[in-house]
């Protein structure tokens, strides 16, 4: 777009065959509820499934599995299976994920700095709109 803003609806990955991914799809993946924590952890060093399960607060085993598969599919994580008994699997951020690292850390720090203000704003909004919600629904 001429004004420098991103086109959120059109194809962004048209240089390869098959269905094109959009900027929105990419942002949904990297900004997903669980993806940020996983990518930050995997950018530090190779991490194992159980480590991710412990450090990504609130994630279920199933959701961790699905998110890891999607991040690997999108080229953001590399999965390495080590031929040991028991089998060891590590996940590490790829170069394109490492490029995102500083932005993800900045977003996380911003959220931590402003969570009290956001909580207060939500409470104020809910108080101000309490009668509206009860009248409409």
mmCIF file of C-alpha atoms in Angstrom:
data_model
loop_
_atom_site.group_PDB
_atom_site.id
_atom_site.type_symbol
_atom_site.label_atom_id
_atom_site.label_comp_id
_atom_site.label_asym_id
_atom_site.label_seq_id
_atom_site.Cartn_x
_atom_site.Cartn_y
_atom_site.Cartn_z
ATOM 1 C CA UNK A 1 0.000 0.000 0.000
ATOM 2 C CA UNK A 2 1.358 3.458 -0.824
ATOM 3 C CA UNK A 3 0.930 4.858 2.697
ATOM 4 C CA UNK A 4 3.272 2.242 4.171
ATOM 5 C CA UNK A 5 0.580 0.277 6.006
ATOM 6 C CA UNK A 6 0.327 -3.464 5.542
ATOM 7 C CA UNK A 7 -2.376 -4.996 3.367
ATOM 8 C CA UNK A 8 -4.046 -7.354 5.834
ATOM 9 C CA UNK A 9 -6.380 -9.052 3.373
ATOM 10 C CA UNK A 10 -4.511 -9.788 0.162
ATOM 11 C CA UNK A 11 -2.016 -12.528 -0.594
ATOM 12 C CA UNK A 12 1.405 -12.014 0.907
ATOM 13 C CA UNK A 13 3.019 -15.269 -0.184
ATOM 14 C CA UNK A 14 2.285 -15.288 -3.907
ATOM 15 C CA UNK A 15 5.784 -16.300 -4.967
ATOM 16 C CA UNK A 16 5.096 -19.990 -4.383
ATOM 17 C CA UNK A 17 2.563 -22.396 -5.847
ATOM 18 C CA UNK A 18 -0.569 -23.472 -4.048
ATOM 19 C CA UNK A 19 -2.830 -21.452 -1.794
ATOM 20 C CA UNK A 20 -1.239 -18.156 -0.855
ATOM 21 C CA UNK A 21 -0.962 -17.210 2.799
ATOM 22 C CA UNK A 22 -2.037 -13.748 3.819
ATOM 23 C CA UNK A 23 -0.346 -11.333 6.166
ATOM 24 C CA UNK A 24 -3.237 -11.941 8.559
ATOM 25 C CA UNK A 25 -2.518 -15.691 8.586
ATOM 26 C CA UNK A 26 1.149 -15.089 9.352
ATOM 27 C CA UNK A 27 0.307 -12.621 12.133
ATOM 28 C CA UNK A 28 -2.285 -15.016 13.561
ATOM 29 C CA UNK A 29 0.356 -17.741 13.750
ATOM 30 C CA UNK A 30 3.181 -15.730 15.315
ATOM 31 C CA UNK A 31 0.854 -13.749 17.562
ATOM 32 C CA UNK A 32 -1.202 -16.710 18.686
ATOM 33 C CA UNK A 33 -1.930 -17.270 22.359
ATOM 34 C CA UNK A 34 0.751 -19.950 22.728
ATOM 35 C CA UNK A 35 3.148 -19.210 19.869
ATOM 36 C CA UNK A 36 4.901 -16.232 21.445
ATOM 37 C CA UNK A 37 5.985 -18.143 24.558
ATOM 38 C CA UNK A 38 7.110 -21.139 22.508
ATOM 39 C CA UNK A 39 9.098 -19.016 20.063
ATOM 40 C CA UNK A 40 10.768 -17.011 22.831
ATOM 41 C CA UNK A 41 11.809 -20.224 24.603
ATOM 42 C CA UNK A 42 13.043 -21.901 21.405
ATOM 43 C CA UNK A 43 15.025 -18.807 20.415
ATOM 44 C CA UNK A 44 17.178 -19.124 23.533
ATOM 45 C CA UNK A 45 18.339 -22.696 22.907
ATOM 46 C CA UNK A 46 16.950 -26.057 21.794
ATOM 47 C CA UNK A 47 14.060 -27.010 24.074
ATOM 48 C CA UNK A 48 12.245 -30.250 24.712
ATOM 49 C CA UNK A 49 8.500 -30.787 24.759
ATOM 50 C CA UNK A 50 8.378 -31.179 28.541
ATOM 51 C CA UNK A 51 10.379 -27.969 29.039
ATOM 52 C CA UNK A 52 7.893 -26.088 26.867
ATOM 53 C CA UNK A 53 5.001 -27.662 28.722
ATOM 54 C CA UNK A 54 6.427 -26.283 31.988
ATOM 55 C CA UNK A 55 7.395 -22.811 30.773
ATOM 56 C CA UNK A 56 4.302 -21.969 28.648
ATOM 57 C CA UNK A 57 1.816 -21.382 31.422
ATOM 58 C CA UNK A 58 -1.634 -22.906 30.947
ATOM 59 C CA UNK A 59 -0.990 -24.820 27.721
ATOM 60 C CA UNK A 60 -2.361 -28.356 27.440
ATOM 61 C CA UNK A 61 -0.334 -31.197 25.928
ATOM 62 C CA UNK A 62 -2.673 -31.338 22.935
ATOM 63 C CA UNK A 63 -2.460 -27.589 22.275
ATOM 64 C CA UNK A 64 1.321 -27.657 22.646
ATOM 65 C CA UNK A 65 1.527 -30.488 20.126
ATOM 66 C CA UNK A 66 -0.723 -28.673 17.632
ATOM 67 C CA UNK A 67 1.097 -25.364 18.052
ATOM 68 C CA UNK A 68 4.517 -26.986 17.634
ATOM 69 C CA UNK A 69 3.352 -28.726 14.443
ATOM 70 C CA UNK A 70 1.976 -25.490 13.020
ATOM 71 C CA UNK A 71 5.107 -23.512 13.869
ATOM 72 C CA UNK A 72 7.240 -26.237 12.298
ATOM 73 C CA UNK A 73 4.996 -26.311 9.219
ATOM 74 C CA UNK A 74 5.371 -22.546 8.834
ATOM 75 C CA UNK A 75 9.154 -22.786 9.044
ATOM 76 C CA UNK A 76 9.448 -21.083 12.425
ATOM 77 C CA UNK A 77 10.672 -24.101 14.378
ATOM 78 C CA UNK A 78 12.997 -26.947 13.504
ATOM 79 C CA UNK A 79 12.275 -30.305 15.129
ATOM 80 C CA UNK A 80 15.215 -32.641 15.656
ATOM 81 C CA UNK A 81 14.725 -36.265 16.679
ATOM 82 C CA UNK A 82 17.796 -37.765 18.349
ATOM 83 C CA UNK A 83 18.301 -41.526 17.935
ATOM 84 C CA UNK A 84 18.492 -42.320 21.625
ATOM 85 C CA UNK A 85 16.526 -44.575 23.926
ATOM 86 C CA UNK A 86 14.262 -43.095 25.014
ATOM 87 C CA UNK A 87 13.949 -40.914 21.953
ATOM 88 C CA UNK A 88 14.803 -37.238 22.505
ATOM 89 C CA UNK A 89 13.154 -34.480 20.474
ATOM 90 C CA UNK A 90 14.346 -30.864 20.502
ATOM 91 C CA UNK A 91 12.767 -27.755 19.040
ATOM 92 C CA UNK A 92 14.776 -24.711 18.031
ATOM 93 C CA UNK A 93 13.819 -21.435 16.388
ATOM 94 C CA UNK A 94 14.749 -21.083 12.722
ATOM 95 C CA UNK A 95 16.468 -17.986 11.319
ATOM 96 C CA UNK A 96 13.120 -16.405 10.374
ATOM 97 C CA UNK A 97 11.835 -16.951 13.920
ATOM 98 C CA UNK A 98 15.043 -15.520 15.358
ATOM 99 C CA UNK A 99 14.413 -12.407 13.285
ATOM 100 C CA UNK A 100 11.110 -12.044 15.193
ATOM 101 C CA UNK A 101 12.671 -12.559 18.610
ATOM 102 C CA UNK A 102 13.280 -8.901 19.582
ATOM 103 C CA UNK A 103 9.758 -7.941 18.510
ATOM 104 C CA UNK A 104 8.223 -10.767 20.550
ATOM 105 C CA UNK A 105 10.256 -9.816 23.609
ATOM 106 C CA UNK A 106 9.191 -6.170 23.172
ATOM 107 C CA UNK A 107 5.503 -7.134 22.930
ATOM 108 C CA UNK A 108 5.791 -9.349 26.011
ATOM 109 C CA UNK A 109 7.548 -6.611 28.005
ATOM 110 C CA UNK A 110 4.920 -4.066 26.902
ATOM 111 C CA UNK A 111 2.125 -6.390 28.085
ATOM 112 C CA UNK A 112 3.823 -6.884 31.453
ATOM 113 C CA UNK A 113 4.355 -3.130 31.904
ATOM 114 C CA UNK A 114 0.750 -2.247 31.088
ATOM 115 C CA UNK A 115 -1.282 -5.158 32.438
ATOM 116 C CA UNK A 116 -2.423 -3.258 35.541
ATOM 117 C CA UNK A 117 -3.556 -0.306 33.410
ATOM 118 C CA UNK A 118 -5.405 -2.623 31.027
ATOM 119 C CA UNK A 119 -7.073 -4.422 33.935
ATOM 120 C CA UNK A 120 -8.190 -1.073 35.375
ATOM 121 C CA UNK A 121 -9.466 0.091 31.977
ATOM 122 C CA UNK A 122 -11.456 -3.125 31.538
ATOM 123 C CA UNK A 123 -13.018 -2.763 34.976
ATOM 124 C CA UNK A 124 -13.947 0.875 34.274
ATOM 125 C CA UNK A 125 -15.418 -0.054 30.896
ATOM 126 C CA UNK A 126 -17.407 -2.927 32.384
ATOM 127 C CA UNK A 127 -18.785 -0.671 35.147
ATOM 128 C CA UNK A 128 -19.740 2.018 32.616
ATOM 129 C CA UNK A 129 -21.418 -0.483 30.297
ATOM 130 C CA UNK A 130 -22.997 -2.777 32.862
ATOM 131 C CA UNK A 131 -26.539 -1.547 32.217
ATOM 132 C CA UNK A 132 -26.077 -1.729 28.452
ATOM 133 C CA UNK A 133 -25.045 -5.405 28.558
ATOM 134 C CA UNK A 134 -27.973 -6.334 30.800
ATOM 135 C CA UNK A 135 -30.458 -4.442 28.590
ATOM 136 C CA UNK A 136 -29.299 -6.079 25.345
ATOM 137 C CA UNK A 137 -28.533 -9.598 26.316
#
